[in-house]
Amino acid sequence: QSALTQPASVSGSPGQSITISCTGTSSDVGRYKYVSWYQQHPGKAPKLMIYDVTNRPSGVSNRFSGSKSGNTASLTISGLQAEDEADYYCSSYTRSDTLVFGTGTRVTVL
Amino acid sequence: EVQLLESGGGLVQPGGSLRLSCAASGFTFRDYAMCWVRQAPGKGLEWVSGISSSGGSTLYADSVKGRFTFSRDNSKNTLYLQMNSLRAEDTALYYCARERSGGWPLDYWGQGTLVTVSS
């Protein structure tokens, strides 16, 4: 199972909106509603930010939103803040009942 | 408060074995599927293995199939990952994580235990 494709880096100024893409195939992202997004700060464990494409766990800011079209899912961060600077990973359930992660995106707040 | 605490990592020679443990608390352990995810130094996340709430079903990434065995003891609220025939490419921080619901969204993670495979 190949990793999902994400841009290596995305940057934006405080207050701006940015979008991170996550491209898979018809066997994973395109097939299921089970796309999640994780935020990981240096030296920390990943944190679930979005699950089932669009849902936010309790406690996650509504500045984070998810969507999907075909084989590509997206994470949008609105009103970018300094604390949003981190690595972001998407993941998807697969036809093999397993989980595949994206390659990861480094978000930089300018 | 949900807590996951991994242990058992360390330095092992290529071809050697290691057993990781993950002690869970703060939730009804037997109700949740669980998994292991690893992260090589400076690299991205890689799903390693998953186990059903009862322990009756396990899944593995192709990279570890036949070498790793995932099990759980619901009476002890503990997960185990038996790792055999270890390779240099297995060097990573190993996290245990809880599946929130179907489709493997992972809502709680431990802090990880480091496995280094080197001669």
XYZ file of N, CA, C and O in Angstrom, chain A residues 6-108:
412
model
N 0.885 14.028 -0.274
C 0.640 15.369 0.258
C 1.767 16.294 -0.196
O 2.892 15.835 -0.428
N 1.513 17.595 -0.270
C 2.609 18.522 -0.558
C 3.573 18.538 0.622
O 3.165 18.394 1.761
N 4.859 18.694 0.328
C 5.857 18.656 1.395
C 5.702 19.825 2.360
O 5.929 19.681 3.563
N 5.308 20.972 1.827
C 5.193 22.142 2.685
C 4.118 23.089 2.172
O 3.856 23.165 0.965
N 3.519 23.787 3.118
C 2.539 24.835 2.829
C 2.796 25.954 3.835
O 3.086 25.673 5.004
N 2.687 27.172 3.380
C 2.905 28.287 4.305
C 1.845 29.364 4.120
O 1.186 29.443 3.072
N 1.678 30.178 5.140
C 0.721 31.265 5.086
C 0.987 32.253 6.199
O 1.676 31.925 7.179
N 0.444 33.429 6.050
C 0.591 34.466 7.072
C -0.509 34.334 8.113
O -1.571 33.765 7.826
N -0.280 34.866 9.293
C -1.335 34.822 10.323
C -2.636 35.428 9.809
O -2.627 36.474 9.141
N -3.730 34.726 10.084
C -5.037 35.192 9.655
C -5.484 34.662 8.303
O -6.672 34.691 7.990
N -4.538 34.206 7.515
C -4.884 33.659 6.198
C -5.455 32.248 6.325
O -5.409 31.629 7.389
N -5.958 31.751 5.198
C -6.420 30.363 5.122
C -5.461 29.580 4.231
O -4.977 30.104 3.224
N -5.210 28.342 4.606
C -4.404 27.462 3.773
C -5.132 26.142 3.610
O -5.967 25.764 4.452
N -4.810 25.424 2.524
C -5.413 24.119 2.263
C -4.324 23.115 1.936
O -3.427 23.397 1.146
N -4.417 21.962 2.567
C -3.482 20.864 2.340
C -4.228 19.754 1.616
O -5.298 19.322 2.068
N -3.672 19.282 0.534
C -4.319 18.210 -0.231
C -3.740 16.853 0.150
O -2.617 16.757 0.663
N -4.514 15.831 -0.132
C -4.142 14.449 0.200
C -4.715 13.567 -0.909
O -5.928 13.344 -0.959
N -3.848 13.082 -1.782
C -4.318 12.339 -2.940
C -4.043 10.850 -2.800
O -2.899 10.448 -2.547
N -5.092 10.069 -2.973
C -4.982 8.621 -2.906
C -5.488 7.992 -4.181
O -5.255 8.519 -5.276
N -6.178 6.869 -4.022
C -6.691 6.141 -5.172
C -8.145 5.745 -4.938
O -8.713 6.018 -3.876
N -8.703 5.066 -5.896
C -10.078 4.584 -5.777
C -10.189 3.416 -4.798
O -11.294 2.960 -4.496
N -9.058 2.946 -4.288
C -9.056 1.861 -3.304
C -8.966 2.374 -1.871
O -9.065 1.581 -0.929
N -8.772 3.653 -1.711
C -8.703 4.200 -0.361
C -9.499 5.501 -0.258
O -10.684 5.473 0.017
N -8.874 6.641 -0.484
C -9.565 7.924 -0.318
C -10.850 7.994 -1.129
O -11.895 8.446 -0.649
N -10.798 7.545 -2.375
C -11.955 7.649 -3.248
C -13.073 6.685 -2.934
O -14.207 6.859 -3.397
N -12.760 5.673 -2.121
C -13.731 4.610 -1.885
C -14.510 4.774 -0.592
O -15.652 4.311 -0.482
N -13.873 5.394 0.417
C -14.467 5.415 1.758
C -14.587 6.834 2.297
O -13.870 7.743 1.888
N -15.463 6.995 3.291
C -15.597 8.269 3.995
C -14.599 8.357 5.149
O -14.591 9.294 5.919
N -13.731 7.361 5.284
C -12.853 7.264 6.449
C -11.500 7.931 6.221
O -10.451 7.274 6.253
N -11.528 9.242 6.020
C -10.306 10.032 5.919
C -10.152 10.829 7.207
O -11.100 11.462 7.674
N -8.957 10.790 7.776
C -8.653 11.536 8.989
C -7.455 12.441 8.750
O -6.670 12.217 7.820
N -7.340 13.442 9.613
C -6.193 14.350 9.583
C -5.613 14.460 10.983
O -6.357 14.544 11.973
N -4.267 14.501 11.050
C -3.559 14.582 12.314
C -2.585 15.754 12.291
O -1.970 16.035 11.267
N -2.440 16.377 13.450
C -1.466 17.437 13.653
C -0.375 16.894 14.563
O -0.673 16.259 15.577
N 0.890 17.150 14.205
C 1.981 16.694 15.047
C 2.996 17.813 15.248
O 3.633 18.244 14.285
N 3.131 18.252 16.477
C 4.166 19.209 16.817
C 5.459 18.453 17.107
O 5.426 17.280 17.499
N 6.615 19.100 16.932
C 7.906 18.426 17.141
C 8.005 17.760 18.502
O 7.703 18.372 19.531
N 8.406 16.494 18.501
C 8.589 15.760 19.736
C 7.311 15.311 20.421
O 7.364 14.774 21.532
N 6.191 15.525 19.767
C 4.899 15.159 20.361
C 4.213 14.069 19.559
O 4.532 13.842 18.388
N 3.250 13.410 20.201
C 2.443 12.417 19.501
C 1.447 13.127 18.589
O 1.054 14.272 18.844
N 1.023 12.474 17.527
C -0.001 13.057 16.651
C -1.301 13.288 17.407
O -1.610 12.582 18.365
N -2.058 14.265 16.926
C -3.360 14.603 17.498
C -4.404 14.555 16.400
O -4.209 15.142 15.328
N -5.501 13.860 16.648
C -6.589 13.757 15.676
C -7.298 15.098 15.554
O -7.794 15.633 16.539
N -7.380 15.619 14.321
C -8.011 16.917 14.072
C -9.335 16.781 13.310
O -10.266 17.551 13.537
N -9.385 15.827 12.389
C -10.571 15.590 11.566
C -10.724 14.086 11.377
O -9.719 13.392 11.161
N -11.949 13.566 11.445
C -12.192 12.164 11.122
C -13.439 12.050 10.257
O -14.255 12.973 10.209
N -13.556 10.930 9.576
C -14.678 10.714 8.660
C -14.859 11.902 7.703
O -15.980 12.386 7.504
N -13.771 12.356 7.150
C -13.665 13.425 6.142
C -13.921 14.814 6.703
O -13.146 15.748 6.455
N -15.026 14.978 7.454
C -15.447 16.334 7.839
C -15.650 16.554 9.332
O -15.869 17.700 9.748
N -15.596 15.522 10.135
C -15.955 15.651 11.553
C -14.774 16.075 12.425
O -13.661 15.568 12.266
N -15.061 16.978 13.358
C -14.055 17.427 14.325
C -14.303 16.795 15.681
O -15.429 16.846 16.193
N -13.253 16.205 16.274
C -13.421 15.708 17.657
C -13.684 16.877 18.597
O -13.323 18.033 18.297
N -14.282 16.580 19.721
C -14.519 17.598 20.737
C -13.194 18.265 21.129
O -12.183 17.587 21.330
N -13.210 19.603 21.187
C -12.016 20.334 21.597
C -11.161 20.846 20.464
O -10.266 21.674 20.687
N -11.413 20.386 19.246
C -10.646 20.871 18.101
C -11.307 22.140 17.555
O -12.527 22.172 17.348
N -10.504 23.136 17.298
C -11.009 24.413 16.832
C -11.779 24.277 15.523
O -11.410 23.496 14.637
N -12.852 25.072 15.388
C -13.625 25.059 14.143
C -12.904 25.788 13.016
O -13.438 25.934 11.907
N -11.687 26.239 13.258
C -10.867 26.783 12.172
C -10.353 25.663 11.262
O -9.864 25.936 10.161
N -10.463 24.436 11.743
C -10.025 23.281 10.960
C -11.249 22.623 10.315
O -12.230 22.323 10.996
N -11.166 22.402 9.006
C -12.270 21.760 8.315
C -11.730 20.826 7.246
O -10.638 21.023 6.714
N -12.527 19.782 6.943
C -12.098 18.797 5.958
C -13.130 18.624 4.868
O -14.320 18.898 5.055
N -12.657 18.142 3.720
C -13.538 17.871 2.594
C -12.907 16.789 1.725
O -11.753 16.397 1.930
N -13.688 16.331 0.757
C -13.171 15.308 -0.166
C -13.871 15.424 -1.503
O -15.082 15.693 -1.565
N -13.104 15.211 -2.562
C -13.663 15.148 -3.905
C -12.902 14.084 -4.668
O -11.691 14.207 -4.873
N -13.608 13.049 -5.067
C -12.953 11.957 -5.773
C -11.874 11.307 -4.927
O -12.109 10.931 -3.775
N -10.684 11.201 -5.473
C -9.573 10.553 -4.773
C -8.728 11.526 -3.950
O -7.665 11.137 -3.440
N -9.178 12.769 -3.834
C -8.409 13.778 -3.110
C -9.200 14.363 -1.945
O -10.326 14.836 -2.123
N -8.580 14.301 -0.772
C -9.151 14.936 0.417
C -8.363 16.204 0.710
O -7.223 16.358 0.271
N -8.984 17.100 1.457
C -8.326 18.375 1.775
C -8.587 18.786 3.214
O -9.667 18.527 3.756
N -7.598 19.423 3.792
C -7.723 20.032 5.118
C -7.522 21.530 4.952
O -6.521 21.950 4.371
N -8.467 22.309 5.435
C -8.346 23.763 5.387
C -8.200 24.303 6.800
O -8.958 23.919 7.697
N -7.219 25.159 6.973
C -7.040 25.860 8.243
C -7.343 27.327 7.985
O -6.655 27.979 7.188
N -8.364 27.833 8.647
C -8.761 29.229 8.488
C -8.204 30.063 9.636
O -7.969 29.543 10.732
N -7.999 31.342 9.395
C -7.483 32.205 10.447
C -6.197 31.666 11.045
O -6.063 31.514 12.248
N -5.241 31.402 10.188
C -3.988 30.756 10.580
C -3.359 31.436 11.793
O -3.283 32.671 11.862
N -2.915 30.618 12.754
C -2.281 31.127 13.968
C -0.902 30.490 14.139
O -0.643 29.419 13.601
N -0.058 31.139 14.911
C 1.304 30.652 15.126
C 1.312 29.222 15.662
O 2.163 28.418 15.291
N 0.345 28.891 16.498
C 0.280 27.550 17.101
C -0.084 26.462 16.092
O 0.022 25.274 16.404
N -0.523 26.865 14.906
C -0.868 25.879 13.872
C 0.378 25.363 13.150
O 0.282 24.413 12.360
N 1.507 25.976 13.401
C 2.745 25.529 12.754
C 3.094 24.141 13.284
O 3.349 23.943 14.473
N 3.095 23.170 12.374
C 3.268 21.765 12.745
C 3.306 20.926 11.481
O 3.169 21.443 10.369
N 3.488 19.625 11.658
C 3.341 18.682 10.550
C 1.914 18.140 10.558
O 1.345 17.892 11.627
N 1.376 17.938 9.366
C 0.014 17.433 9.235
C 0.021 16.187 8.351
O 0.668 16.172 7.303
N -0.705 15.167 8.805
C -0.794 13.911 8.069
C -2.257 13.551 7.830
O -3.080 13.653 8.744
N -2.537 13.101 6.619
C -3.852 12.535 6.362
C -3.736 11.015 6.492
O -2.630 10.465 6.522
N -4.867 10.367 6.617
C -4.895 8.905 6.604
C -6.205 8.457 5.993
O -7.196 9.192 5.983
N -6.209 7.226 5.477
C -7.426 6.673 4.896
C -7.508 5.184 5.160
O -6.490 4.471 5.143
N -8.712 4.736 5.404
C -9.018 3.309 5.436
C -8.831 2.775 4.023
O -9.005 3.501 3.032
N -8.456 1.484 3.922
C -8.206 0.910 2.593
C -9.045 -0.340 2.357
O -9.628 -0.906 3.278
N -9.039 -0.799 1.128
C -9.791 -2.010 0.763
C -9.294 -3.238 1.506
O -10.014 -4.232 1.615
N -8.055 -3.178 1.983
C -7.483 -4.306 2.728
C -7.821 -4.252 4.215
O -7.257 -5.022 5.005
N -8.714 -3.333 4.582
C -9.091 -3.110 5.990
C -7.962 -2.502 6.806
O -8.031 -2.483 8.039
N -6.911 -2.049 6.127
C -5.781 -1.452 6.843
C -5.871 0.064 6.771
O -6.844 0.620 6.266
N -4.860 0.727 7.275
C -4.811 2.181 7.295
C -3.555 2.628 6.566
O -2.484 2.034 6.728
N -3.682 3.672 5.759
C -2.520 4.227 5.084
C -2.439 5.718 5.417
O -3.457 6.414 5.436
N -1.230 6.180 5.700
C -1.010 7.587 6.007
C -0.491 8.330 4.779
O 0.044 7.725 3.836
N -0.637 9.640 4.830
C -0.053 10.493 3.814
C 1.419 10.740 4.090
O 1.944 10.391 5.153
N 2.075 11.369 3.145
C 3.509 11.622 3.241
C 3.846 12.741 4.211
O 4.998 12.876 4.610
N 2.849 13.529 4.591
C 3.062 14.587 5.566
C 3.318 15.946 4.942
O 3.951 16.044 3.890
N 2.809 16.985 5.591
C 2.973 18.362 5.126
C 3.438 19.237 6.292
O 2.812 19.243 7.349
N 4.492 19.951 6.083
C 4.990 20.904 7.091
C 4.298 22.241 6.857
O 4.448 22.837 5.782
N 3.548 22.701 7.831
C 2.886 24.006 7.742
C 3.724 25.037 8.475
O 4.060 24.867 9.656
N 4.056 26.101 7.752
C 4.840 27.198 8.314
C 3.992 28.465 8.354
O 3.347 28.819 7.355
